[in-house]
Coordinates of C-alpha atoms and ligand atoms in Angstrom, one line a residue:
X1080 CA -32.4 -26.8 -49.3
X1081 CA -29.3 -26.9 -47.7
X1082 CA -28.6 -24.7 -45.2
X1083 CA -25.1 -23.6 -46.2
X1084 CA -24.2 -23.3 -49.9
X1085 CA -21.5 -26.1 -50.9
X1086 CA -18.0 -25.0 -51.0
X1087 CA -15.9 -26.2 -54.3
X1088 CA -12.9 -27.9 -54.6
X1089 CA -11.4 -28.2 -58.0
X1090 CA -8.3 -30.1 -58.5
X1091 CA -5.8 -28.8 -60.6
X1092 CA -2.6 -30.2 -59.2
X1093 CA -2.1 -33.0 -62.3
X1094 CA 1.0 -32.9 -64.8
X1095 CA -1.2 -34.3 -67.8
X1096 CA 1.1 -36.5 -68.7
X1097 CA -1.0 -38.1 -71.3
X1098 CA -2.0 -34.7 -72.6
X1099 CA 1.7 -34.0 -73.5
X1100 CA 2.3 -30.3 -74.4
X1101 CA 3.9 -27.5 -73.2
X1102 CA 2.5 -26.6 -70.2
X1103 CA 0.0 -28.6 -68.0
X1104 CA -3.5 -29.7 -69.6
X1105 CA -5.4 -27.4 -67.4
X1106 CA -3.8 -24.5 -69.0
X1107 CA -3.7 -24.8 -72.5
X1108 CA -6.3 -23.2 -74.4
X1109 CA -9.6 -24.3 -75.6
X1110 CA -11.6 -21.2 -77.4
X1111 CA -8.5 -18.8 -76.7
X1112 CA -9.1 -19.3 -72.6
X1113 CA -7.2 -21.7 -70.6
X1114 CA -9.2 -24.9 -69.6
X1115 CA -9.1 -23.9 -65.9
X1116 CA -10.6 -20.8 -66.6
X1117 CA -13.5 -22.3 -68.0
X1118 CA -14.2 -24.4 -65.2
X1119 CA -13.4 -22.0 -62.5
X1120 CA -16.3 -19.9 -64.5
X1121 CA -18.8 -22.4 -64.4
X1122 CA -19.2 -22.1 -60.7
X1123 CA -18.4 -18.6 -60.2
X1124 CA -22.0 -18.3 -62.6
X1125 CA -23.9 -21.0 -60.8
X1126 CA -25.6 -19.5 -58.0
X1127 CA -26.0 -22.2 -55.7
X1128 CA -22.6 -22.7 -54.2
X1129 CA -20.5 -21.1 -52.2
X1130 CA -16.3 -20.7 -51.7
X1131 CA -14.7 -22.0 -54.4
X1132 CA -10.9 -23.5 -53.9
X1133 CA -8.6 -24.4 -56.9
X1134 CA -5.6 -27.0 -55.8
X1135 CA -2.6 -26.5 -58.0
X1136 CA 0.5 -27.7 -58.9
X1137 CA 3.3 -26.6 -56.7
X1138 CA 5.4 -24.9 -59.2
X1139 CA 1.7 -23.7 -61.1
X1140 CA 1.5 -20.1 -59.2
X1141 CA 2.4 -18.2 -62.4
X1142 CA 0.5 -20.0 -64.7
X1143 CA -2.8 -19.5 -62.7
X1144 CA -2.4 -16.4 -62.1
X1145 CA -2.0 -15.6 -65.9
X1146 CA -5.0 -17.9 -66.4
X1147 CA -7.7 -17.6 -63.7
X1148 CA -9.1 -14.2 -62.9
X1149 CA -10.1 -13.2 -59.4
X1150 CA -14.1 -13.4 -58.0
X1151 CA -15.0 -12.4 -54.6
X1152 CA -16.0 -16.5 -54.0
X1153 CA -12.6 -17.5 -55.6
X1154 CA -10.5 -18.3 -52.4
X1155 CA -6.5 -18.2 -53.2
X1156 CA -5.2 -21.4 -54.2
X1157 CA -3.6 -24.4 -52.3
X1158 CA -1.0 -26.4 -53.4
X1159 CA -2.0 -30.1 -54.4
X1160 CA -0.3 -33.2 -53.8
X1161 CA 1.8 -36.3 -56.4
X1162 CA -2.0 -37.8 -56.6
X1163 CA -5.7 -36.7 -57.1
X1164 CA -6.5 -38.4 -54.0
X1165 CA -3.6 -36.3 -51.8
X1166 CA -4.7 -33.2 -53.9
X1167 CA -7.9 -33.3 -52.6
X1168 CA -7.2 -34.6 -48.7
X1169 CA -4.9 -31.2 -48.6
X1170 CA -7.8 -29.3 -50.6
X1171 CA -10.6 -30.5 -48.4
X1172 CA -8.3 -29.7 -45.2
X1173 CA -8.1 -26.3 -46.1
X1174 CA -11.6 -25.9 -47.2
X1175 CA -12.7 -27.1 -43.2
X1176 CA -11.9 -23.9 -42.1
X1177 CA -14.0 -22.3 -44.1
X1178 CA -17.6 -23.3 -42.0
X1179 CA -18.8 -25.2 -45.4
X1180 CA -21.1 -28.0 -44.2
X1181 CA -21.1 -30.0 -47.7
X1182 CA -18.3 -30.0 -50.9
X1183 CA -18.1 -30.4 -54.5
X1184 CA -15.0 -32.0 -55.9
X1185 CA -14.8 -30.8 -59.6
X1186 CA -11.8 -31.9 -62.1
X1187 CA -10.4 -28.8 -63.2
X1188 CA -10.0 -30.5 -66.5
X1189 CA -13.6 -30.8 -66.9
X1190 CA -15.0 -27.5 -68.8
X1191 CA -18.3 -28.6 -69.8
X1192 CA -20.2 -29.5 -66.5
X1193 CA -23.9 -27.9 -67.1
X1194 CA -25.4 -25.5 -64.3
X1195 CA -28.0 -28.6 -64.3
X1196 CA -25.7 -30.9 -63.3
X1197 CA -24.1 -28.8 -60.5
X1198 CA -27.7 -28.5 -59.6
X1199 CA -29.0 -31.7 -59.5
X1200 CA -25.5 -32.7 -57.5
X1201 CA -26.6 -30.1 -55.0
X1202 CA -30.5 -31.3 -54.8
X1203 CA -29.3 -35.0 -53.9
X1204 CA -26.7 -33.5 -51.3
X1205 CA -30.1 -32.9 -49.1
X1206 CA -31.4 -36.7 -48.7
X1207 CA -27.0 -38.2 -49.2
X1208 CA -23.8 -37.7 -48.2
X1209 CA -22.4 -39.0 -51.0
X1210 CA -23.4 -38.0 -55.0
X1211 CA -22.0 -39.2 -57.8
X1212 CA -23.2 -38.4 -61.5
X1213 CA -22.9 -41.0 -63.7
X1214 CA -23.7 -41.6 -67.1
X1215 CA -24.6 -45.2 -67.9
X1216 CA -22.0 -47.5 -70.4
X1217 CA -22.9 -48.0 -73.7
X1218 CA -20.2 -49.5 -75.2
X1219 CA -19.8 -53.3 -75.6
X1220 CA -17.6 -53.8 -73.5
X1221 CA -14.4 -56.2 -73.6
X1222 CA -11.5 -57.6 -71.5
X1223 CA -8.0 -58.2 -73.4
X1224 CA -4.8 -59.3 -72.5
X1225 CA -1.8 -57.8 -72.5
X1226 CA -1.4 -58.7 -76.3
X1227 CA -4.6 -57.4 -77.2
X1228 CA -6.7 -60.4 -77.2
X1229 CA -10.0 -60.5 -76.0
X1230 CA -10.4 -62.6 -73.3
X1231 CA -14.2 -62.1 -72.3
X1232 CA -17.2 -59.9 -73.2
X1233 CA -18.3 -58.1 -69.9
X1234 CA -21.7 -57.7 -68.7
X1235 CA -22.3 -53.9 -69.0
X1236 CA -25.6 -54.1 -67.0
X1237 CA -25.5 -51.7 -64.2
X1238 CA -22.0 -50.5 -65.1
X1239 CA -21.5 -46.5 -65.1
X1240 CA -19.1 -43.7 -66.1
X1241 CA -18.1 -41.6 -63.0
X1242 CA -18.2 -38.2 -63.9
X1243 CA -17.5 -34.8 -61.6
X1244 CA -18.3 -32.8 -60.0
X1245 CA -18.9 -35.2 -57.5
X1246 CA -20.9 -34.0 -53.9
X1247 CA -20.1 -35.0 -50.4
X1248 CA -21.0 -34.1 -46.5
X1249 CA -17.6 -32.3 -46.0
X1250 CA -17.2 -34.2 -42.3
X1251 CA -17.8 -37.2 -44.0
X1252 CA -15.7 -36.7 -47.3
X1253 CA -12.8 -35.7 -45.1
X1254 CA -12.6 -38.2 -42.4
X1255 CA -13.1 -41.0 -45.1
X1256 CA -9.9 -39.4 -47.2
X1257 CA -7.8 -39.5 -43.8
X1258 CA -8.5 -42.8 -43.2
X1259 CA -7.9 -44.0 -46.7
X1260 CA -4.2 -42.4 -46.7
X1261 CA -3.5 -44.1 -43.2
X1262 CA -4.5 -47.4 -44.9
X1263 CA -2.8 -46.3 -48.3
X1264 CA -5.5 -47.1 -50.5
X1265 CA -5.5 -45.8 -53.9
X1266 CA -8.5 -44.3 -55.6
X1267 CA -8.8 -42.5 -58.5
X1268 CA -12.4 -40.5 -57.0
X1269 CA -14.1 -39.6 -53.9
X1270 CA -16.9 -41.7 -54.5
X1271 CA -14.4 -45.1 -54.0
X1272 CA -12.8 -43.4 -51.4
X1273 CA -16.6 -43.1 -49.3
X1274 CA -17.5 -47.0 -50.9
X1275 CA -14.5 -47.6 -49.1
X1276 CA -15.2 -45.9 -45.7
X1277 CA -18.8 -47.9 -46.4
X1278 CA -20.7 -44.8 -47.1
X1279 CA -23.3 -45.1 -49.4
X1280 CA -23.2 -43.6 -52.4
X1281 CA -26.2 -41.8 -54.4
X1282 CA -26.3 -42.1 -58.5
X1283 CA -27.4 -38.8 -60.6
X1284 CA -27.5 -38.3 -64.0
X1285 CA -24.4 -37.6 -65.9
X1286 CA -24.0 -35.6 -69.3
X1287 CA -22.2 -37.2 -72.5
X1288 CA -21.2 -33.2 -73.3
X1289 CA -19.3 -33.0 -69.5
X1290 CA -16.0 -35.0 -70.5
X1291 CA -12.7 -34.8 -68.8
X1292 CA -10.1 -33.9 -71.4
X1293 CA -7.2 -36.7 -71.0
X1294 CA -5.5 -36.4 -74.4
X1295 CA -4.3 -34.2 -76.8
X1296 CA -7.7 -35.6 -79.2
X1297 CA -9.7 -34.4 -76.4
X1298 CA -8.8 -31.0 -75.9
X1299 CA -8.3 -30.2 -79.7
X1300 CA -12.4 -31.9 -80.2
X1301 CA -13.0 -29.6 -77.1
X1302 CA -11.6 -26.8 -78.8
X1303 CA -13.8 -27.9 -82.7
X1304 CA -16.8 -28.2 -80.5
X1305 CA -16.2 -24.1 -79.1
X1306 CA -15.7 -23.0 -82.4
X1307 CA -18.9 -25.5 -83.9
X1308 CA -21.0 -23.5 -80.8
X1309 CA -20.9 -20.6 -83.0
X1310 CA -18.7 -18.6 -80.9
X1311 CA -15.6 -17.9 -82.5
X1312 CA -16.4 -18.3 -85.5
X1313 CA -20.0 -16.9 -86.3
X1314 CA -19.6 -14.2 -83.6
X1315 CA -19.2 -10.3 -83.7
X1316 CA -16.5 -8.1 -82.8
X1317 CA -17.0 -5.4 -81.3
X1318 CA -14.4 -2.3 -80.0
X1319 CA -15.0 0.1 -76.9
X1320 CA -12.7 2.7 -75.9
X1321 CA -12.6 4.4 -72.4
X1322 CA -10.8 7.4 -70.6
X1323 CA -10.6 8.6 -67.3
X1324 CA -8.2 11.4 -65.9
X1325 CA -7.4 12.0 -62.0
X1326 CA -5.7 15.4 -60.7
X1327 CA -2.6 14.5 -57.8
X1328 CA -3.4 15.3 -54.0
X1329 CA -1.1 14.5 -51.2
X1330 CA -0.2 10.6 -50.7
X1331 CA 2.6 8.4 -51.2
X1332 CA 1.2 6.2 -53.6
X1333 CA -0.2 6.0 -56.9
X1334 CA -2.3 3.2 -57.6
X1335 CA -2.1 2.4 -61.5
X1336 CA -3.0 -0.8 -63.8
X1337 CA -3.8 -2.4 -60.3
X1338 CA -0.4 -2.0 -59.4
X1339 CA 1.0 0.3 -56.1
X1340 CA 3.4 2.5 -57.0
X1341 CA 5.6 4.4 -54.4
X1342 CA 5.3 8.2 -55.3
X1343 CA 5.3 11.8 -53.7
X1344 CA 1.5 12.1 -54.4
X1345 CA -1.7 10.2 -54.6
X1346 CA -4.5 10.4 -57.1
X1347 CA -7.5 11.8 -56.1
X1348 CA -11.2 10.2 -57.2
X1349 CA -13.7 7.6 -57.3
X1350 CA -12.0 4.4 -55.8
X1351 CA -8.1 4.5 -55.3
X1352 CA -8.9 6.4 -58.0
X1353 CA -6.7 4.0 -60.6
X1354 CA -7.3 5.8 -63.9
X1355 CA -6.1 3.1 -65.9
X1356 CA -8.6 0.2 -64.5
X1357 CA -11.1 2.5 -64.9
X1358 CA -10.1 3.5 -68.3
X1359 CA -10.3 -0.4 -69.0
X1360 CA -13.8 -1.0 -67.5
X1361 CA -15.5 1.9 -69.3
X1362 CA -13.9 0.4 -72.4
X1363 CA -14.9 -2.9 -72.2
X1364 CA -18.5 -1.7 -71.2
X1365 CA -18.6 0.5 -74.0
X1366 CA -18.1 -2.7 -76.2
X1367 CA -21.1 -4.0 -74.4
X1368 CA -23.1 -0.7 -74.9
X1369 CA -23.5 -1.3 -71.3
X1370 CA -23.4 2.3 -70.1
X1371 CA -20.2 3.0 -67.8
X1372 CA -18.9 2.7 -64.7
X1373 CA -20.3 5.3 -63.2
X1374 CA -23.6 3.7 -64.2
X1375 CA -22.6 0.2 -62.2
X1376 CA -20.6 1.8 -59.2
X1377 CA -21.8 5.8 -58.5
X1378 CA -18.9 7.7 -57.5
X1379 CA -21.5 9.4 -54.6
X1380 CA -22.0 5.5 -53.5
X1381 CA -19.9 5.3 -50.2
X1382 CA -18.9 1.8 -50.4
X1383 CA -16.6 2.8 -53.5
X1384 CA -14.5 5.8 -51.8
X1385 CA -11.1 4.3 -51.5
X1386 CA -12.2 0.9 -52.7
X1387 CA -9.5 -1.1 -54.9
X1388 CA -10.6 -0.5 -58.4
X1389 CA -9.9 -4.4 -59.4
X1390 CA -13.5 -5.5 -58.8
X1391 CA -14.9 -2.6 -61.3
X1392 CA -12.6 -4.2 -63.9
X1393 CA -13.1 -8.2 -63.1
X1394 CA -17.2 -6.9 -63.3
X1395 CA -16.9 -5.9 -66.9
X1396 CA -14.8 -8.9 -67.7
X1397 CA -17.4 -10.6 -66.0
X1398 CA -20.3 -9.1 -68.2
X1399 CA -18.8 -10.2 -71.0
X1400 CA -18.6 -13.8 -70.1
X1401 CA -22.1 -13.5 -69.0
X1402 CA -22.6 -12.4 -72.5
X1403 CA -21.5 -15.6 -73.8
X1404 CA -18.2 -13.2 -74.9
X1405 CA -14.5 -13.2 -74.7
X1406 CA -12.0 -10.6 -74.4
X1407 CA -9.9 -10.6 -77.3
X1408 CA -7.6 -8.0 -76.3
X1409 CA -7.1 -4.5 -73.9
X1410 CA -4.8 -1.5 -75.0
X1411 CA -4.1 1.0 -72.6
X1412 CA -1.9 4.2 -73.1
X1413 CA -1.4 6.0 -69.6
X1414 CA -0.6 10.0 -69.9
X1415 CA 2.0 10.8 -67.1
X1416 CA 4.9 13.2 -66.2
X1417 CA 5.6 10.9 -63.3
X1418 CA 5.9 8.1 -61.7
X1419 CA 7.6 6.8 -64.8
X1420 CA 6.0 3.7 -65.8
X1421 CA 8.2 1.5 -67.5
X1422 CA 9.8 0.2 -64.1
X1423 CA 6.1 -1.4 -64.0
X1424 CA 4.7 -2.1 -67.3
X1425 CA 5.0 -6.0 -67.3
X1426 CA 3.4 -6.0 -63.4
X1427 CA 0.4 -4.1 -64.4
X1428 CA 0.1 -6.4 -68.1
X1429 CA -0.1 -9.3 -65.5
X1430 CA -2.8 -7.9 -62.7
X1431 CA -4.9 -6.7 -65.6
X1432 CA -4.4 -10.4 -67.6
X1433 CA -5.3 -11.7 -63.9
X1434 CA -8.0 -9.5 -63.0
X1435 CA -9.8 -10.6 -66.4
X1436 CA -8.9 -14.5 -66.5
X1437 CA -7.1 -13.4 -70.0
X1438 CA -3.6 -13.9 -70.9
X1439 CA -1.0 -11.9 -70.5
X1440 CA -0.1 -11.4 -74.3
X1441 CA -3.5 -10.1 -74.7
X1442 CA -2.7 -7.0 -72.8
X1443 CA -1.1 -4.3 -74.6
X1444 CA 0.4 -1.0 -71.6
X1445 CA 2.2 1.9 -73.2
X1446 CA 3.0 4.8 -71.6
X1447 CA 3.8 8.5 -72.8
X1448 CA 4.6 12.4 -71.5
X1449 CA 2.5 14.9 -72.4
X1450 CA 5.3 16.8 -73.3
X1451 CA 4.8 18.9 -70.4
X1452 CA 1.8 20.8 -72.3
X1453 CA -1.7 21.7 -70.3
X1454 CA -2.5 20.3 -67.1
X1455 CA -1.3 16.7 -67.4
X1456 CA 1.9 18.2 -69.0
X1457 CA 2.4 20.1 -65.7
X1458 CA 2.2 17.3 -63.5
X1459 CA -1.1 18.2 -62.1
X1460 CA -2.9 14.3 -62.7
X1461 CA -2.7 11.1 -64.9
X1462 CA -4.9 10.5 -67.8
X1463 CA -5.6 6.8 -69.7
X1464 CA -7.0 6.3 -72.9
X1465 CA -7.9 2.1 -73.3
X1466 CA -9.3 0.2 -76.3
X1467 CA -10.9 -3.1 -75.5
X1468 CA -11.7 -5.5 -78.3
X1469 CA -14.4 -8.4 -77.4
X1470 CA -16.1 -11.6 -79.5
X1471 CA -19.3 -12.0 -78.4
X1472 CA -22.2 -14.9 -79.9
X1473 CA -24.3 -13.2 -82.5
X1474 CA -27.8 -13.1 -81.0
X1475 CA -30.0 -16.0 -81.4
X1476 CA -33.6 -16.1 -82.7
X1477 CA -35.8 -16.7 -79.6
X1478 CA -37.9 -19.9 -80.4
X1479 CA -40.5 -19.9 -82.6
X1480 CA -39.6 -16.5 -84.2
X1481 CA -36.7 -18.4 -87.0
X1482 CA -37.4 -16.9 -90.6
X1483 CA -38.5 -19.4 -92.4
Ligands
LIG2420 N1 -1.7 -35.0 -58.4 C1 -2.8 -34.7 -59.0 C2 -3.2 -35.4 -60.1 C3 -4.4 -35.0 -60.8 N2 -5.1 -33.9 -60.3 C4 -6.2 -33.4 -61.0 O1 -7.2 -34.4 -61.2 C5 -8.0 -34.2 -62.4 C6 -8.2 -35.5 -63.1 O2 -6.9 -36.1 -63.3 P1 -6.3 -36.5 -64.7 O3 -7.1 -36.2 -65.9 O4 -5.7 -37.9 -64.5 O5 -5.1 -35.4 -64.8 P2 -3.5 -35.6 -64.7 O6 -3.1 -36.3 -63.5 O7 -3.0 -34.2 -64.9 O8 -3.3 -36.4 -66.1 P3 -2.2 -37.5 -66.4 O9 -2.6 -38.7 -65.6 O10 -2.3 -37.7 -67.9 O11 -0.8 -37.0 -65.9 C7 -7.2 -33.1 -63.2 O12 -7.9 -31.9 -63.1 C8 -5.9 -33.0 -62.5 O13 -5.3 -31.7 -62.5 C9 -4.6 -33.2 -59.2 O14 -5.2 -32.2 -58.8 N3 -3.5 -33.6 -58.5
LIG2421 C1 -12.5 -38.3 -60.9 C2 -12.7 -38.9 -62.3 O1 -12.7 -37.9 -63.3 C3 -14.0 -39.6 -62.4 O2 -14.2 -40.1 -63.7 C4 -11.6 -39.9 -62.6 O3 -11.7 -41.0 -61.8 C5 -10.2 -39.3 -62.6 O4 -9.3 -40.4 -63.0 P1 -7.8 -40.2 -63.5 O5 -7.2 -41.5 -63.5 O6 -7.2 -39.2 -62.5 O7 -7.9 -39.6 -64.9

C-alpha cells in the first residue's frame, strides 16, 4: 500500500469548444447534475485517495460554485491555464504543498471512471511512477488525406486508447511537466509528458463505459445512458419536510441559510445554531427515512457546539448520492421578525445550491413575519419550515432472488 493516499487533480480549465453550448462542457447537465459534479463525486466516494483539487477556468468561479458542493477532502479550486498541459503544471504546483507523495490527474469531463479503475490506478502506483489505463483499439484503423482519401490501413497491434485518470509519483510528474514547458513541448496527457522525460510508463486496464465527453453526441448519449440506468426514469420520489426553531441570546450575528448576517442578537443552539440548514438536513433525511440530525450529530456531542452547520447539510446531500439519489429540489420558508431576509435571499439560494452540488434554480427561500403573534411573533427566535423532494433508484432484486 502506499503510504500516503494520492492527491487528485481534475482539470476543468477547458472551453469545450467542440462541445459548443452555452456554458462550458464540464457544466452542462447530464442526469439534472452538472458533469463536474459527477466527477468531483466519484472520488469524494472512493476511499482510497486523498485531497482532491479541481483546476478551473479563470472566469469559471461562479459556475463551480453553483455546480460542485463542498467535501471536507475538496480543496478550493485553482485557476487552470490556455492548455491541459499548463492546467495541470499550475494544478500539480499547488498540489506540492499539500505533502501528497503520488497524484491522479482525472479529466473533469470524464463522469464514468469506476471506483475499480481508480483502484487498480492506485494498486500499480506501488511497483510505477507512471500509470496509464488504456483500453486496447478495435477499430480498423485508417490514415486519409486531407480530402478524405485513405492513404494506408494502420497496424492496430499494440495500439491503445489513453484514458484518465491517469497516476503518477508527484516529484516525478512535476519535474517532468517543468521541464516539458521550458522545452515547449506539447502534449495532450501526462503519460507523453513522462515518455518524454524517459519515464516509463505502466499499462492498466481501461473501461469502454469511462469516456471523455467531447461533443455535443457525447454528452446527450451520456445523458440516454443516465436515464437507461434506471434512475430518472424508473426511480421514486420521495418528499421530506423538516423544522427547527432557535430562541435569540446576545451576539451580533445570526447565522441563517449558511449565510452571516450582521444583527443585534445571535441564535442560540446546536451548532451556530442555523435553523434553516438544519431545517434542510432533517428534511432531506426525512426523505431518506434516515432518522434526523440529531440522530447523525447529538446536540450533547461537543464537537458540534458552535460548529458551522454546512457539513450537517452537505452529509444529507451526501446520503442521498450514496443512495444512488438526486435532489430534485429544497423549499425553505424562514419565520422571522428580524433580520429581514430579503437583503439575503439569493446569497443563501447559492450557499445552499453549493453546499449540495445542486443548482441554484433548484432552491426555493421565502421568508415571512409571524405577524408578531406568540413567541416568534415577539421577536424571541427564528423558526424554518423546509420541504426537500429527492429521486432515488427503485431498489434492485438482490441476485438470485428475481421473480420469475
Ligand atoms: N486549458 C485547458 C484545456 C482543457 N482542460 C481540461 O482537460 C480535459 C480534457 O480536455 P478536452 O476534452 O479537450 O476539453 P476542452 O479543452 O474543454 O475541449 P475543446 O478542445 O473542445 O475546447 C477537460 O476536462 C478540460 O476541461 C483544462 O483543464 N485546461
Ligand atoms: C488526457 C486525455 O483525455 C487522454 O485520452 C486526452 O489526451 C485529452 O485530449 P484532448 O485533446 O485535450 O481532448
Amino acid at each position: 500500500m502506499l503510504q500516503t493516499k494520492p492527491a487528485v487533480l481534475i482539470v476543468a480549465a477547458g472551453r469545450g469548444v467542440r462541445a459548443g453550448g452555452a456554458v462550458p462542457k464540464q457544466y452542462q447537465r447530464i442526469g439534472g447534475r452538472a458533469i463536474l459534479a459527477r466527477t468531483v463525486e466519484i472520488f469524494m466516494q472512493h476511499e482510497g485517495i486523498g485531497p482532491v483539487l479541481v483546476a478551473i477556468g479563470a472566469e469559471d468561479g461562479p459556475l463551480y460554485d453553483a455546480a460542485v458542493g463542498e467535501h471536507p477532502r475538496l480543496l478550493p479550486p485553482v485557476k487552470g491555464g490556455a492548455t491541459r498541459q499548463e492546467t495541470v503544471l499550475r494544478g500539480l504546483e499547488a498540489l506540492a504543498a499539500e505533502g501528497a507523495t503520488h497524484v491522479l490527474v482525472h479529466d473533469g469531463v470524464r463522469p464514468f471512471a469506476s471506483a475499480a479503475l481508480i483502484g487498480r490506478v492506485i494498486a500499480a502506483l506501488e511497483g510505477a511512477d507512471a500509470v496509464l489505463p488504456a483500453t486496447p483499439v478495435t477499430d480498423t484503423l485508417k490514415r486519409a488525406d486531407g480530402d478524405g482519401r485513405v492513404i494506408a490501413t494502420v497496424d492496430r497491434g499494440g495500439l491503445f486508447g489513453a484514458q484518465t485518470p491517469q497516476g503518477f509519483r508527484l516529484e516525478t510528474l512535476l519535474a517532468a511537466h517543468r521541464g516539458a514547458a521550458a522545452a515547449g513541448l506539447a502534449a495532450t496527457d501526462d503519460a507523453a509528458v513522462m515518455e518524454w522525460a524517459g519515464v516509463p510508463v505502466t499499462l492498466v486496464p481501461g473501461e469502454a463505459e469511462n469516456v471523455k465527453l467531447t461533443t455535443p453526441a457525447d454528452i446527450a448519449a451520456a445523458g440516454r445512458r443516465l436515464r437507461q440506468d434506471g434512475l430518472l426514469i424508473l426511480g421514486e420520489t420521495r418528499v421530506g419536510t423538516g423544522y427547527d426553531i432557535h430562541p435569540f441570546t446576545d451576539g451580533d450575528t445570526v447565522h441563517l441559510g449558511g449565510v452571516p448576517i450582521p444583527h443585534d442578537r445571535r441564535l442560540a443552539g446546536h451548532s451556530d445554531a442555523d435553523v434553516a440548514l438544519h431545517a434542510l438536513t432533517d428534511a432531506l433525511l426525512g426523505a431518506l427515512a434516515e432518522g434526523d440530525i440529531g440522530d447523525h450529530f447529538p446536540p450533547s456531542d461537543p464537537q458540534w457546539k458552535g460548529a458551522s452547520s454546512d457539513r450537517f447539510l452537505a452529509f444529507a446531500a451526501e446520503r442521498v448520492r450514496a443512495r444512488g439519489g438526486v435532489i430534485a429540489h429544497l423549499d425553505l420558508a424562514i419565520v422571522a421578525e428580524a433580520p429581514r431576509i430579503g437583503p439575503h435571499r439569493t446569497a443563501m439560494r447559492a450557499r445552499i445550491a453549493a453546499i449540495c452540488g445542486i443548482g441554484a434554480d433548484r432552491v426555493g427561500v421565502k421568508a415571512t413575519t409571524n405577524e408578531k403573534l406568540g413567541a416568534l411573533g415577539r421577536g424571541e427566535g427564528i423558526a424554518a419550515i423546509a420541504t426537500a423532494t429527492i429521486r432515488l433508484p427503485y431498489p434492485v432484486d438482490p441476485p438470485g432472488e428475481e421473480t420469475p
